[in-house]
GROMACS .gro file of C-alpha atoms in nm:
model
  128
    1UNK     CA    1   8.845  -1.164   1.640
    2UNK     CA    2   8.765  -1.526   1.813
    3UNK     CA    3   8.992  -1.419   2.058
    4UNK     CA    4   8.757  -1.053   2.143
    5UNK     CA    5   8.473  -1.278   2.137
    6UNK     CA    6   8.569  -1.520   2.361
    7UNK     CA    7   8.663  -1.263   2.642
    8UNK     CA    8   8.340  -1.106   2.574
    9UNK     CA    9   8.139  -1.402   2.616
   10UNK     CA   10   8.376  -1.526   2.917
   11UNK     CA   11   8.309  -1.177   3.089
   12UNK     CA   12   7.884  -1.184   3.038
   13UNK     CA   13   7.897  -1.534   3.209
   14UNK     CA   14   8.112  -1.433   3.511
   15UNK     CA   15   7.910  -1.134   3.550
   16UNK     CA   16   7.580  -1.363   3.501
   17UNK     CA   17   7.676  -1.571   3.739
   18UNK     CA   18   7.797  -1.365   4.003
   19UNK     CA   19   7.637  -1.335   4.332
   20UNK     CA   20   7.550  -1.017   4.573
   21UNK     CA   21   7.614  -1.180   4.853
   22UNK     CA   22   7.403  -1.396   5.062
   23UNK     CA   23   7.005  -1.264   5.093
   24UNK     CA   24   6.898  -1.165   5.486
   25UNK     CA   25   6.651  -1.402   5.589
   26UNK     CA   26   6.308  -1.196   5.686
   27UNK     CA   27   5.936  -1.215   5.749
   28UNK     CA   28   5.903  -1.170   5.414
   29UNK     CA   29   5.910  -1.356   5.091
   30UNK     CA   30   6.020  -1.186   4.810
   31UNK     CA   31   5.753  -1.074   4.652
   32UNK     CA   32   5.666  -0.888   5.020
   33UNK     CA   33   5.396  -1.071   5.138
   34UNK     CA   34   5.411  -1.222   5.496
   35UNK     CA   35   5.531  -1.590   5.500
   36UNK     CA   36   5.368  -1.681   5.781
   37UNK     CA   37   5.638  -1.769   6.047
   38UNK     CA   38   5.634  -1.522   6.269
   39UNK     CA   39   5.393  -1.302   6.396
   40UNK     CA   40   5.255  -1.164   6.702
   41UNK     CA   41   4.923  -1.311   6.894
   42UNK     CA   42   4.627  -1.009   6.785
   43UNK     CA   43   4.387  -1.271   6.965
   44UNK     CA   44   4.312  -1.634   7.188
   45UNK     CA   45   4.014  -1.811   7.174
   46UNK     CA   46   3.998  -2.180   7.297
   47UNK     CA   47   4.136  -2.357   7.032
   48UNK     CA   48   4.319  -2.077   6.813
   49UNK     CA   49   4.533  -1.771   6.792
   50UNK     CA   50   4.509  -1.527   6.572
   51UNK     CA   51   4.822  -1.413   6.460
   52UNK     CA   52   4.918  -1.069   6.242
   53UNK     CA   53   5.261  -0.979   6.065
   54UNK     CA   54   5.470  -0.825   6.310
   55UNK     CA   55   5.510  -0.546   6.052
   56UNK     CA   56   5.160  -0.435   6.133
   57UNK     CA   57   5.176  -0.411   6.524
   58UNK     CA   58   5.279  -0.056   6.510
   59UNK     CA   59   5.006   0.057   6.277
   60UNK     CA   60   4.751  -0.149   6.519
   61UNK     CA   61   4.887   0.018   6.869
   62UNK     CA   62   4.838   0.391   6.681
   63UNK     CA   63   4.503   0.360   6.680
   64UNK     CA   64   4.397   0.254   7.020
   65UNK     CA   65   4.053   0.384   6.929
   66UNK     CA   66   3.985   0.017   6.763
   67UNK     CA   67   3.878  -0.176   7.028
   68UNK     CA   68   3.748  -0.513   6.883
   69UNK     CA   69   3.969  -0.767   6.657
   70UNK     CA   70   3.674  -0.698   6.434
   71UNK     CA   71   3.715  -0.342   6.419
   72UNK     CA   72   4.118  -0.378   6.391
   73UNK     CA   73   4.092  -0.620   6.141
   74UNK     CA   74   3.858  -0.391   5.880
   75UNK     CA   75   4.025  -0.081   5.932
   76UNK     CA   76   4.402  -0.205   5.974
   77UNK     CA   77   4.377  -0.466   5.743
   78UNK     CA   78   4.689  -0.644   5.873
   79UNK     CA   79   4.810  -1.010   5.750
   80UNK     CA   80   4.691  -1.229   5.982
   81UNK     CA   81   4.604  -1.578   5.987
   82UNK     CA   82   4.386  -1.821   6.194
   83UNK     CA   83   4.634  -2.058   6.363
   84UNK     CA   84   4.454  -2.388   6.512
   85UNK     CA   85   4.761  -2.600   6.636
   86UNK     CA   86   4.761  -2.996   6.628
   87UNK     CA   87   4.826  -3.038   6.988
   88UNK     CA   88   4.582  -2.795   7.129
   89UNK     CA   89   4.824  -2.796   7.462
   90UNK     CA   90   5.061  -2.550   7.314
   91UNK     CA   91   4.784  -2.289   7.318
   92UNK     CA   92   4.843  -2.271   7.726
   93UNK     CA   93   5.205  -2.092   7.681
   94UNK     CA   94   5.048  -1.846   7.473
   95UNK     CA   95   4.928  -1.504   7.521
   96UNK     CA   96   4.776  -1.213   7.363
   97UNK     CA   97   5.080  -1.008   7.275
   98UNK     CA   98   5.335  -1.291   7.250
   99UNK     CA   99   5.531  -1.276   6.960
  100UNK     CA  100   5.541  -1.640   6.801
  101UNK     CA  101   5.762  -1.852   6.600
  102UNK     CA  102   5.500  -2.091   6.344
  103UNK     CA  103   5.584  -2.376   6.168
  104UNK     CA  104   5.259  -2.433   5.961
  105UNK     CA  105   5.168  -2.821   5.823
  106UNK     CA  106   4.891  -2.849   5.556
  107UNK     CA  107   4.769  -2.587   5.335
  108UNK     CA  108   4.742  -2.197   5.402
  109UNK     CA  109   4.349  -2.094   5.301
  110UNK     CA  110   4.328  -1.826   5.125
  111UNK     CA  111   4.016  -1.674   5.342
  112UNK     CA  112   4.032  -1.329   5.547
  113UNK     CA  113   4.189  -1.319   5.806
  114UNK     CA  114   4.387  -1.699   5.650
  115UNK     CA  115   4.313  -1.993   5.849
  116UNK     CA  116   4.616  -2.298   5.876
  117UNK     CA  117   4.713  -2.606   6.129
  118UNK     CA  118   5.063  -2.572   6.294
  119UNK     CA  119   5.248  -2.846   6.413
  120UNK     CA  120   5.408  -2.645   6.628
  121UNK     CA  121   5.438  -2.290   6.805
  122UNK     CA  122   5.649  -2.144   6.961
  123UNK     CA  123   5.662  -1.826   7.203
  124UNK     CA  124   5.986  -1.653   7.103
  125UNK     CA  125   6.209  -1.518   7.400
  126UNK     CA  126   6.268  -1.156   7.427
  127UNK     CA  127   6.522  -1.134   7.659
  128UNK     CA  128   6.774  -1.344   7.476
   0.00000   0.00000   0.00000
């Protein structure tokens, strides 16, 4: 009887323990919201981008009948964040359309669209 036991328990812990494999890193956390490291530039002003979930750029280019970030932004309703980075000079490489590669300092607010520093962004490379 200890000895049934014991292979029981033995078998729920290796079976507890065991693994599915390593997880696919994403745009996503796991709960499905965006985590804010990549996106794609919606809009440029002079010392911010806004930047949406690359998820959402093919609902926003079906309706080409929303002209303003306004009017994309209330109908859409994509993820998108304010991004104001620390060394305003990065903002130069950037345009609207660019898909972009955050790394975010500081604290996310929790405002619509989200508004956040980055120390650093990055225009990631298509052609690669």
């Amino acid at each position: 009887m200890k000895k049934e036991l014991g292979i029981i328990m033995m078998t729920l812990l290796l079976v507890g323990c065991s693994s599915n494999g390593p997880k696919e890193t994403t745009n996503e956390t796991t709960n499905g919201t965006w985590d804010y490291r990549e996106g794609n530039v919606l809009a440029k002003q002079s010392t911010k981008l806004l930047v949406v979930d690359s998820t959402d750029v093919t609902e926003i280019e079906l309706k080409p009948e929303l002209e303003t970030v306004e009017q994309i932004l209330k109908v859409v309703q994509p993820e998108a964040v304010w991004v104001t980075p620390i060394n305003e000079s990065e903002l130069e490489a950037v345009e609207v359309g660019d898909e972009v590669s955050l790394e975010i300092t500081g604290d996310i607010s929790d405002s619509y669209p989200a508004e956040a520093s980055a120390k650093r962004i990055t225009v990631i490379d298509k052609t690669q």
